PDB file of C-alpha atoms and ligand atoms in Angstrom:
ATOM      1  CA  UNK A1486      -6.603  -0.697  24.618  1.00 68.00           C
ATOM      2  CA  UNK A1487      -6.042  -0.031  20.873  1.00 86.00           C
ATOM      3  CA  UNK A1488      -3.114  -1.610  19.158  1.00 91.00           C
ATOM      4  CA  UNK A1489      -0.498  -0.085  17.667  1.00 96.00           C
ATOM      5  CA  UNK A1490       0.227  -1.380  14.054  1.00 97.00           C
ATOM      6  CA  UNK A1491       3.402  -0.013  13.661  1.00 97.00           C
ATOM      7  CA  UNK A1492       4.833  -2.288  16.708  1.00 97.00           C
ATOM      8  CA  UNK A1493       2.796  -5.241  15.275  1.00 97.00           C
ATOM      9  CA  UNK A1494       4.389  -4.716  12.304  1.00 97.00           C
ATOM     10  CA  UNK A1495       7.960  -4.815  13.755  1.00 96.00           C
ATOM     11  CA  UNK A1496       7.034  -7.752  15.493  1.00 94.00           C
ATOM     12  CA  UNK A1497       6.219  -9.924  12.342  1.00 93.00           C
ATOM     13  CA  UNK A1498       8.289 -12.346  10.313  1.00 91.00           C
ATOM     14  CA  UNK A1499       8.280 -13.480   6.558  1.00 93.00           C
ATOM     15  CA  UNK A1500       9.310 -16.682   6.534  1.00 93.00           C
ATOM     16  CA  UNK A1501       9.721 -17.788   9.836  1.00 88.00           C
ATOM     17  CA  UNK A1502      11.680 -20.981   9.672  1.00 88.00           C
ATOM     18  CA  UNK A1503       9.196 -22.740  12.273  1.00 87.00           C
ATOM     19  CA  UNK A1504       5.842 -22.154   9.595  1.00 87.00           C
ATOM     20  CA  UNK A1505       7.946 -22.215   6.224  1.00 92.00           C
ATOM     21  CA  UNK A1506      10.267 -24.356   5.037  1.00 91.00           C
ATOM     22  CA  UNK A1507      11.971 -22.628   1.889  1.00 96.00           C
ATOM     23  CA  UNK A1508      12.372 -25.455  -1.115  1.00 96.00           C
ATOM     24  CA  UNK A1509      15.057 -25.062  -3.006  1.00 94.00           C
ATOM     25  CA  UNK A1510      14.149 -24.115  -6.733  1.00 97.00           C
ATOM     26  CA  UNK A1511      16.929 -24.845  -9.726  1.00 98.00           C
ATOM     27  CA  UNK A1512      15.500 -23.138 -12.376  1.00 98.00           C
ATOM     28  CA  UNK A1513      17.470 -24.812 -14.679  1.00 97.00           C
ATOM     29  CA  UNK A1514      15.767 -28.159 -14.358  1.00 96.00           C
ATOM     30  CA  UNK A1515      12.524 -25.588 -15.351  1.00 98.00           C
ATOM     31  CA  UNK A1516       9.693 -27.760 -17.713  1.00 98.00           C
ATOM     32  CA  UNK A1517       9.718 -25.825 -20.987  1.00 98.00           C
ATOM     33  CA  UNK A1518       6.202 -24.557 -20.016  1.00 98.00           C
ATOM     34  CA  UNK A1519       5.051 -22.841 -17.312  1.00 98.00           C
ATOM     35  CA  UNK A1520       1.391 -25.295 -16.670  1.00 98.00           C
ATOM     36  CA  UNK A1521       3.431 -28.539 -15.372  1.00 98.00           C
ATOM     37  CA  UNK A1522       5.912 -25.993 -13.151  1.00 98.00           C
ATOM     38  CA  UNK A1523       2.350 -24.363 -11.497  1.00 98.00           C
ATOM     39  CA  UNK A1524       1.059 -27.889 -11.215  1.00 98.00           C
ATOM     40  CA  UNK A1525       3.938 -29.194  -9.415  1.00 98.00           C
ATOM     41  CA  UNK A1526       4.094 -26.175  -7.509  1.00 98.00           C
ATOM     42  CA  UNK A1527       0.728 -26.202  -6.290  1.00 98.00           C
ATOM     43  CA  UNK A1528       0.551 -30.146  -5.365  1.00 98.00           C
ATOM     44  CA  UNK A1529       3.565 -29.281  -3.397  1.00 98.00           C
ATOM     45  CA  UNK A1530       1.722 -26.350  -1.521  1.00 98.00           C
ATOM     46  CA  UNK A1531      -0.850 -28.864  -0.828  1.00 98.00           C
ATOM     47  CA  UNK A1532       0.736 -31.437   0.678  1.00 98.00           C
ATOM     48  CA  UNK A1533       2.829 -28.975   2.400  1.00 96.00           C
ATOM     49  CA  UNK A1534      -0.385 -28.266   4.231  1.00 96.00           C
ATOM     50  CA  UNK A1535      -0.977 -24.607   2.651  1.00 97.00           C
ATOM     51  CA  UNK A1536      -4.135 -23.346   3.703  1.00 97.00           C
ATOM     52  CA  UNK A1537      -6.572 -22.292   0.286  1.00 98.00           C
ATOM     53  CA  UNK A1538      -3.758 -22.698  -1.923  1.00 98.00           C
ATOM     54  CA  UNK A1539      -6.263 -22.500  -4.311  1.00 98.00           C
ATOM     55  CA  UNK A1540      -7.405 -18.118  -3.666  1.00 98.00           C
ATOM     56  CA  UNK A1541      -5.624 -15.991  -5.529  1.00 98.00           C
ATOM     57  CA  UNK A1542      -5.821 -12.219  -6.018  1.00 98.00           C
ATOM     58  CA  UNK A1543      -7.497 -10.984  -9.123  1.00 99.00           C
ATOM     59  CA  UNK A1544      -6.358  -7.842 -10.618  1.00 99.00           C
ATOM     60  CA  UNK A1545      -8.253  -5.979 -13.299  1.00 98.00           C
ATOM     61  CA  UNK A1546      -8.369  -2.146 -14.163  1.00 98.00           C
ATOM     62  CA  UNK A1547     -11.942  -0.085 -15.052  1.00 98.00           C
ATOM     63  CA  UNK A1548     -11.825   1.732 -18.626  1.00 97.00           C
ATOM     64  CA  UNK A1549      -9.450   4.906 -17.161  1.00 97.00           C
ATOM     65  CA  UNK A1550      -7.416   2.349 -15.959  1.00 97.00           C
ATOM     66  CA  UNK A1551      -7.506   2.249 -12.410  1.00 98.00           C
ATOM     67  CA  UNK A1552      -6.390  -0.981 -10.975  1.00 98.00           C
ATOM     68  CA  UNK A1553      -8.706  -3.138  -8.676  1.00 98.00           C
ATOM     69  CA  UNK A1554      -8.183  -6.191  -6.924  1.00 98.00           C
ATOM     70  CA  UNK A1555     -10.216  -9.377  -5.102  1.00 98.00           C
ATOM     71  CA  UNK A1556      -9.603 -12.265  -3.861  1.00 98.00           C
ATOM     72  CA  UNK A1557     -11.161 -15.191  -6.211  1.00 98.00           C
ATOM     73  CA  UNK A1558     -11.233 -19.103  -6.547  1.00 98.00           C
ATOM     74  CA  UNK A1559      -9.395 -20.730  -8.862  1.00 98.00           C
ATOM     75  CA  UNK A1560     -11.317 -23.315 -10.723  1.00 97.00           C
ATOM     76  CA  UNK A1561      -8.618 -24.548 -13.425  1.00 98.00           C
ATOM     77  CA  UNK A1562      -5.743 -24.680 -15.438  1.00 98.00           C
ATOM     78  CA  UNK A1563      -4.885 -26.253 -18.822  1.00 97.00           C
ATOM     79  CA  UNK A1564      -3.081 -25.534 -22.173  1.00 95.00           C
ATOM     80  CA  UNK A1565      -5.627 -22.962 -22.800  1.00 96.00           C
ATOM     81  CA  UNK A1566      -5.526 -20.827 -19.622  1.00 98.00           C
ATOM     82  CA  UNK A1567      -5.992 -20.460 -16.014  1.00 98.00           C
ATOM     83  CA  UNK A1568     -10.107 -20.535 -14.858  1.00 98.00           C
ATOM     84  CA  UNK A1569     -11.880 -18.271 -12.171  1.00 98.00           C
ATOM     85  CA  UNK A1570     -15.461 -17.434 -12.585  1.00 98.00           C
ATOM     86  CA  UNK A1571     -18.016 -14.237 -11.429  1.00 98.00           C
ATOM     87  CA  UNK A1572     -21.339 -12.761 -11.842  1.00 97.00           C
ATOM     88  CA  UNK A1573     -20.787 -10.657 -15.489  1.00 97.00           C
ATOM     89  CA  UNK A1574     -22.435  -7.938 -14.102  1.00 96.00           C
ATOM     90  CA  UNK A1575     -20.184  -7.156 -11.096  1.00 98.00           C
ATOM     91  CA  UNK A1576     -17.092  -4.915 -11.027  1.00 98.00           C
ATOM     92  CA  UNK A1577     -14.272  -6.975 -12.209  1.00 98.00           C
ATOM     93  CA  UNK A1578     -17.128  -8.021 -14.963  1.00 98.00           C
ATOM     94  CA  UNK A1579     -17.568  -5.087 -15.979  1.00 98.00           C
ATOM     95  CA  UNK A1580     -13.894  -4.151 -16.092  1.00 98.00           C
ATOM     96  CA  UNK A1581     -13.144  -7.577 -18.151  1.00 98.00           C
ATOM     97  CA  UNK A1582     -15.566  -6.290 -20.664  1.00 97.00           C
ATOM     98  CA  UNK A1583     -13.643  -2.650 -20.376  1.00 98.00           C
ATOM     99  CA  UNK A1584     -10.311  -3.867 -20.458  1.00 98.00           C
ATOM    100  CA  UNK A1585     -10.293  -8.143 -21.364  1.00 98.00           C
ATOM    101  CA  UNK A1586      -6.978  -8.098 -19.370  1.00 98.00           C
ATOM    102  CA  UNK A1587      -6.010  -9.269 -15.910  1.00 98.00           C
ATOM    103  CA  UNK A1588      -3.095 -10.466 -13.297  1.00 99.00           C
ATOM    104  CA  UNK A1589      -3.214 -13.555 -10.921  1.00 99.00           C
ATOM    105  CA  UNK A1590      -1.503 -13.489  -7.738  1.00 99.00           C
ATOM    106  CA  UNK A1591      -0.745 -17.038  -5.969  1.00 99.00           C
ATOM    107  CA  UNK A1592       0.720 -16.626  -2.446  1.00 98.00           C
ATOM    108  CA  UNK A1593       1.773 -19.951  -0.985  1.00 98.00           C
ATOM    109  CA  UNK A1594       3.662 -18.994   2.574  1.00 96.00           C
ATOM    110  CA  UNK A1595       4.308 -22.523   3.783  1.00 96.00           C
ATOM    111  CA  UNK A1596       6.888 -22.758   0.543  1.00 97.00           C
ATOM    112  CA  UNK A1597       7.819 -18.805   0.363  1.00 97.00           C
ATOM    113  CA  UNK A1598       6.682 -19.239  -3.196  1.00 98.00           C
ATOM    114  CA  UNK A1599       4.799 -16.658  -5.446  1.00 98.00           C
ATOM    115  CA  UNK A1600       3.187 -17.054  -8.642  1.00 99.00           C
ATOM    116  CA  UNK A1601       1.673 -14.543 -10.967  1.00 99.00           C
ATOM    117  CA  UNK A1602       0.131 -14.873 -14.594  1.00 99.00           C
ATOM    118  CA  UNK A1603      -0.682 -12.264 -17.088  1.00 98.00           C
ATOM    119  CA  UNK A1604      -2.621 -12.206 -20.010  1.00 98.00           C
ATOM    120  CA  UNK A1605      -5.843 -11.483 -22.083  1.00 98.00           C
ATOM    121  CA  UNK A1606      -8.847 -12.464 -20.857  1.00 98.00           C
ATOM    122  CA  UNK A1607     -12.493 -14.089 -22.636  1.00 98.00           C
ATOM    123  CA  UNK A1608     -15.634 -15.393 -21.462  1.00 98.00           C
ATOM    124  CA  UNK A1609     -15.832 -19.184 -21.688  1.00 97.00           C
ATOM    125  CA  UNK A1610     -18.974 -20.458 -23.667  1.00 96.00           C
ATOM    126  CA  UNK A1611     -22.159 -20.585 -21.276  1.00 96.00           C
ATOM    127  CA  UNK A1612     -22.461 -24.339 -20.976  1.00 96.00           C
ATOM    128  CA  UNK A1613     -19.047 -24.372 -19.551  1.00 96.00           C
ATOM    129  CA  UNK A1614     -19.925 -22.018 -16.960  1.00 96.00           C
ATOM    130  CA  UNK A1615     -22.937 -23.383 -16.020  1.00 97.00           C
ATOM    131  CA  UNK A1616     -21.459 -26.577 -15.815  1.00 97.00           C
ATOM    132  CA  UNK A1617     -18.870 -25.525 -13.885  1.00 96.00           C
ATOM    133  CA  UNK A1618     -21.321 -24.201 -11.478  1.00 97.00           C
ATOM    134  CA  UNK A1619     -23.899 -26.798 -11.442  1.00 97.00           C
ATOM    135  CA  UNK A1620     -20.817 -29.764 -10.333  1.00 97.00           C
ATOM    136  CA  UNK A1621     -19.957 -27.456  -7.468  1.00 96.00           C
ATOM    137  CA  UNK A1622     -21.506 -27.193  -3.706  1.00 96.00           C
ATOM    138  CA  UNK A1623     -25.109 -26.082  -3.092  1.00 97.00           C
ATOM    139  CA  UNK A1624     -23.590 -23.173  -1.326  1.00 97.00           C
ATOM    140  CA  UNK A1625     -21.725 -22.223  -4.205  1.00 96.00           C
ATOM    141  CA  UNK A1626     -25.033 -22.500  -6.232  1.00 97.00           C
ATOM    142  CA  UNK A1627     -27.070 -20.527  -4.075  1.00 97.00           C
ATOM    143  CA  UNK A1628     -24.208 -17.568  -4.087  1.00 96.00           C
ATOM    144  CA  UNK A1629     -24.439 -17.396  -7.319  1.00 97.00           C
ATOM    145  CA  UNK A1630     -28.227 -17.600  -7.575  1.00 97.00           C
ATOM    146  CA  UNK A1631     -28.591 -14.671  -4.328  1.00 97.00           C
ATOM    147  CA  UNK A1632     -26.582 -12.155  -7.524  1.00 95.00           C
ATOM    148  CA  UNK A1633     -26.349  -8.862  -7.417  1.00 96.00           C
ATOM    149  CA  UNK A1634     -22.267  -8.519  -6.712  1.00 96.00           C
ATOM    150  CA  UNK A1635     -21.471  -5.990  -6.617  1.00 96.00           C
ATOM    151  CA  UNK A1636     -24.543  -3.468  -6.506  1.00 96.00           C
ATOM    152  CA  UNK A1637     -24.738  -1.516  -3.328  1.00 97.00           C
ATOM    153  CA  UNK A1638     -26.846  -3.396  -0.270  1.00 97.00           C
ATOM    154  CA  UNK A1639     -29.863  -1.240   1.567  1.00 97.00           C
ATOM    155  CA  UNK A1640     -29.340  -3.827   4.501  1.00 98.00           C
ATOM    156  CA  UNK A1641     -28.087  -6.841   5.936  1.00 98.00           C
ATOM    157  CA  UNK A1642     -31.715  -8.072   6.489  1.00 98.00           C
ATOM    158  CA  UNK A1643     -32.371  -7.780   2.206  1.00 97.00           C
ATOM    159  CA  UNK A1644     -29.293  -9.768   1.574  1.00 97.00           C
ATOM    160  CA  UNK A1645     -30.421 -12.557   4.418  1.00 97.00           C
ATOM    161  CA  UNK A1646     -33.990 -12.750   2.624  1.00 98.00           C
ATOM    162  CA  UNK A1647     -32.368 -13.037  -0.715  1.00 97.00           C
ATOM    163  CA  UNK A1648     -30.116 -15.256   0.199  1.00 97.00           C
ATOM    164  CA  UNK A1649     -32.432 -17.513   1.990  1.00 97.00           C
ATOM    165  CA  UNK A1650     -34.655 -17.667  -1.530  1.00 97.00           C
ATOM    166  CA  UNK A1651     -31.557 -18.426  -3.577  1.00 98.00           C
ATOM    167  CA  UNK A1652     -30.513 -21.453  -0.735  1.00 98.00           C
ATOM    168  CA  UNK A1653     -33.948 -23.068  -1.472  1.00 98.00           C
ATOM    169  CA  UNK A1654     -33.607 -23.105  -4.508  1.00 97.00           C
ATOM    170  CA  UNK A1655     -30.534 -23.803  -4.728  1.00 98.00           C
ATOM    171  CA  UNK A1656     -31.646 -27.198  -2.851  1.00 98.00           C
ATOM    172  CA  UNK A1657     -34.751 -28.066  -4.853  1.00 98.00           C
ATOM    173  CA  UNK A1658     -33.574 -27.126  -7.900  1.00 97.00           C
ATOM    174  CA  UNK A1659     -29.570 -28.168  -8.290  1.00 97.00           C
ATOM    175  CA  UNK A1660     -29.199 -27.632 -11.889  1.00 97.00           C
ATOM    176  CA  UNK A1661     -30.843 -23.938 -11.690  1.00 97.00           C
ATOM    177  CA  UNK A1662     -29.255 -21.888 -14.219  1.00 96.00           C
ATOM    178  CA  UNK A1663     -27.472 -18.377 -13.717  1.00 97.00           C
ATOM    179  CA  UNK A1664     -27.174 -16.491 -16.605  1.00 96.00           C
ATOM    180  CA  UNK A1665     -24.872 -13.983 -15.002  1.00 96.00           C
ATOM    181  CA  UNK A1666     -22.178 -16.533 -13.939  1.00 97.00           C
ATOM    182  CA  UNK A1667     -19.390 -16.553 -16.198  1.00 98.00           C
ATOM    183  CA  UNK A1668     -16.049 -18.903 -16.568  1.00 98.00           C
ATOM    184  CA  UNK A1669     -13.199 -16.483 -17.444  1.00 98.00           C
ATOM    185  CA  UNK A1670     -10.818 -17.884 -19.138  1.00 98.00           C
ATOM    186  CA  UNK A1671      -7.348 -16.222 -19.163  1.00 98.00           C
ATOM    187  CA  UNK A1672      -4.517 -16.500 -21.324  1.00 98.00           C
ATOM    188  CA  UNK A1673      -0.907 -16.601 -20.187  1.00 98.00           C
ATOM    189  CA  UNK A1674       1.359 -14.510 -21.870  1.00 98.00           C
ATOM    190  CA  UNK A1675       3.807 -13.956 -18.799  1.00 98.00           C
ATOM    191  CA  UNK A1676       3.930 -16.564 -15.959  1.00 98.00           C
ATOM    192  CA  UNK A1677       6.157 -15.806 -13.255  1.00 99.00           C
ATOM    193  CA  UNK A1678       7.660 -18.473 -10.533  1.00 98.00           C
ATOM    194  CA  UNK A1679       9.019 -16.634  -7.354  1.00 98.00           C
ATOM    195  CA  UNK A1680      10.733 -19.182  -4.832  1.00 98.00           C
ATOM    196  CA  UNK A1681      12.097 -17.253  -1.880  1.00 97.00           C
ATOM    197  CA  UNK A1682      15.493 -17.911  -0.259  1.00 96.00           C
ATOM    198  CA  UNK A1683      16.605 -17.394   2.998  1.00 93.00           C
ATOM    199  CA  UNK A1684      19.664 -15.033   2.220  1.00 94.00           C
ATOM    200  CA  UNK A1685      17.392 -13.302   0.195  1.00 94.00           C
ATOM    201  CA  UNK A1686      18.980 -14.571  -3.429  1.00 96.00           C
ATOM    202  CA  UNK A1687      15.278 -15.346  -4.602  1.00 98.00           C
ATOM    203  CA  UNK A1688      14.789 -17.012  -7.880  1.00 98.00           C
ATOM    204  CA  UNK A1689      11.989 -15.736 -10.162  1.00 98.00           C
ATOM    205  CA  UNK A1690      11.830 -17.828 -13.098  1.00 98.00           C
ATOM    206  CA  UNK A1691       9.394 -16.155 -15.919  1.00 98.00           C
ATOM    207  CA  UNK A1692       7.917 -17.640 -18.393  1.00 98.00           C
ATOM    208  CA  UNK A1693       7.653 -14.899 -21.853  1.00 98.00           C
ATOM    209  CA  UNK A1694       4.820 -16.256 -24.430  1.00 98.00           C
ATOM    210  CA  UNK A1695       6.085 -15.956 -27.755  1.00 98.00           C
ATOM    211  CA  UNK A1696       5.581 -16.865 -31.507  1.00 97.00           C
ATOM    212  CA  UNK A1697       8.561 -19.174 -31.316  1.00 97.00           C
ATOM    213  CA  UNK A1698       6.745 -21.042 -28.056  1.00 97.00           C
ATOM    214  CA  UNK A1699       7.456 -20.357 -24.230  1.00 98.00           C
ATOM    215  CA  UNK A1700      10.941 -17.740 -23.571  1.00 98.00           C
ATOM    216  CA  UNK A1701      12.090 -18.551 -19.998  1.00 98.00           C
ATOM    217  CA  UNK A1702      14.338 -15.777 -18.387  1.00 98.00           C
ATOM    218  CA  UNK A1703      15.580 -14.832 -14.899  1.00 98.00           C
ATOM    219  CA  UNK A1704      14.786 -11.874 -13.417  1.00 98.00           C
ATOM    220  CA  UNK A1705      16.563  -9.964 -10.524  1.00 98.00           C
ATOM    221  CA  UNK A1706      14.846 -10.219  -7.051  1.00 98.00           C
TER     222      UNK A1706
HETATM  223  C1  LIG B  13     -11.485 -16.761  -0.215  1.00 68.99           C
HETATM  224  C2  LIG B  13     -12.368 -15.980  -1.154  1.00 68.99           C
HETATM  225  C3  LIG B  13     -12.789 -16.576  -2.337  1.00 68.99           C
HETATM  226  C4  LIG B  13     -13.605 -15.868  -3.219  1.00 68.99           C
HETATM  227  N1  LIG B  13     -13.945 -16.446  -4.410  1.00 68.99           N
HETATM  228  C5  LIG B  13     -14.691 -15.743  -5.289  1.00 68.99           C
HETATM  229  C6  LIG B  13     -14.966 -16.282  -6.590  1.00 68.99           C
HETATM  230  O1  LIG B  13     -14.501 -17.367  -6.968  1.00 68.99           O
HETATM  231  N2  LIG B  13     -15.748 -15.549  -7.421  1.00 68.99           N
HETATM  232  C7  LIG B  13     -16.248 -14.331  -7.055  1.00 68.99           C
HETATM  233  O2  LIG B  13     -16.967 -13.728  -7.856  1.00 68.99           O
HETATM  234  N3  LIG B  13     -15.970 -13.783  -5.859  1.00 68.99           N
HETATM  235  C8  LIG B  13     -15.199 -14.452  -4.965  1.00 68.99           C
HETATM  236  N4  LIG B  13     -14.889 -13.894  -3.759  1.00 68.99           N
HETATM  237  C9  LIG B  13     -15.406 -12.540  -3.452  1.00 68.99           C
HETATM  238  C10 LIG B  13     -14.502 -11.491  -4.132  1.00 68.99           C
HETATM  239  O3  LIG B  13     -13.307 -11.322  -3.406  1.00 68.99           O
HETATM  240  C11 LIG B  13     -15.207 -10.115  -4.268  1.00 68.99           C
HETATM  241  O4  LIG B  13     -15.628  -9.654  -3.000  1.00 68.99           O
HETATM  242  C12 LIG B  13     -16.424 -10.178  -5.190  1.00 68.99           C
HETATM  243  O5  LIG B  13     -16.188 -11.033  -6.293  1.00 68.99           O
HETATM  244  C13 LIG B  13     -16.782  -8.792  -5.707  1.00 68.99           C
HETATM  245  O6  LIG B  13     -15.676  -8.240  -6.380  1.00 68.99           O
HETATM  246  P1  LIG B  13     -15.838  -7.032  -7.427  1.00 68.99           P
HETATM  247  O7  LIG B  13     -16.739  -6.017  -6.773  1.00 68.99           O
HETATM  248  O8  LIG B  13     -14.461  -6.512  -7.659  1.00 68.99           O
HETATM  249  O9  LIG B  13     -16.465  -7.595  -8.683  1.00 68.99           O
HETATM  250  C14 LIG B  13     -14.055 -14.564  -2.881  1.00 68.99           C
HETATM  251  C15 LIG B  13     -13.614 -13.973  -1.686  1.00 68.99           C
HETATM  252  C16 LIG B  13     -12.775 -14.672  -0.853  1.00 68.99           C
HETATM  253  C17 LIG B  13     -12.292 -13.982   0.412  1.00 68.99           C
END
């Protein structure tokens, strides 16, 4: 029996009030900068019981500018930017090197809240990336040592005995190094806080990078 989307669709909720409880957001008691907002924000998907609060959507565009987007990991945020790391040689690599510019997407559905950054992006020194790698799990490690992201795959038997390599190695040898992986590093110029409402008076708070320090505006829903 196939299924039919279209009724699926109909059938589907945002927000239903027994998965989501909608927080209210005064976006006048706003920090002055957007990292302590995102940081409350995403301690309070957490404990809210969000699953993976911590994906997010990449978005990146080749050199004709085409957009592209993935799902990616975030690995951290300070003063200096928002983290994520990838193989250089894959296709959002090769985009960052095209176009050093890119778009987060947070989606935390327990809260109905959205956040998005925007902003140049650069390649972390080495060090940092392999350091970054080496503290995380031996899966992780042998991911990143299996490579290739991106190419095209002759089978699913090739990636299995590449991937089996990469695993032992990854367990014998737990500080291998990877030149490929990279730490991106990106920059926020725009930072966006979306907190959905119930009568559908969502606030989005953005945050505007300037010379004269963080501009925080409203925007209509
Ligand atoms: C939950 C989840 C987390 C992921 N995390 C990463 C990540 O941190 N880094 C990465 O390179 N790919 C990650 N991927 C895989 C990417 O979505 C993507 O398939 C891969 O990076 C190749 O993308 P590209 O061809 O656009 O370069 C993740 C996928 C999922 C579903």
């Amino acid at each position: 029996m196939s299924t039919d989307l279209h009724e699926l669709l109909r059938s589907l909720r945002v927000w239903d009030p027994e998965v989501t409880r909608l927080p209210s957001f005064d976006p006048t008691t706003a920090p002055a900068a957007p990292l302590p907002l995102f940081t409350e924000w995403f301690a309070a998907a957490v404990a809210a019981g969000q699953t993976e609060p911590h994906t997010m959507s990449l978005a990146t565009s080749d050199e004709s500018g085409r957009p592209d987007v993935r799902i990616v990991m975030l690995h951290g945020a300070d003063e200096t930017g928002w983290f994520f790391a990838s193989h250089a040689g894959s296709r959002k690599g090769r985009h960052l090197i095209a176009r050093p510019c890119a778009a987060l997407g947070f989606y935390w559905p327990v809260l109905g809240r959205q956040v998005r950054v925007r902003g140049p992006v650069s390649a972390a020194p080495s060090e940092e990336a392999q350091g970054d790698l080496h503290a995380r799990s031996t899966g992780a490690l042998a991911a990143a040592l299996t490579g290739r992201q991106s190419e095209i795959l002759g089978s699913v038997e090739e990636l299995a005995r590449a991937s089996e390599s990469a695993w032992e190695r990854a367990r014998n040898e737990p500080e291998a190094p990877v030149p490929s992986w990279t730490l991106y590093r990106l920059r926020p110029q725009e930072v966006e806080f979306f907190q959905g409402d119930e009568a559908r008076r969502h606030v989005r708070l953005r945050y505007r990078s300037t010379e004269a320090g963080w501009a925080r505006e409203l925007l209509w829903p």
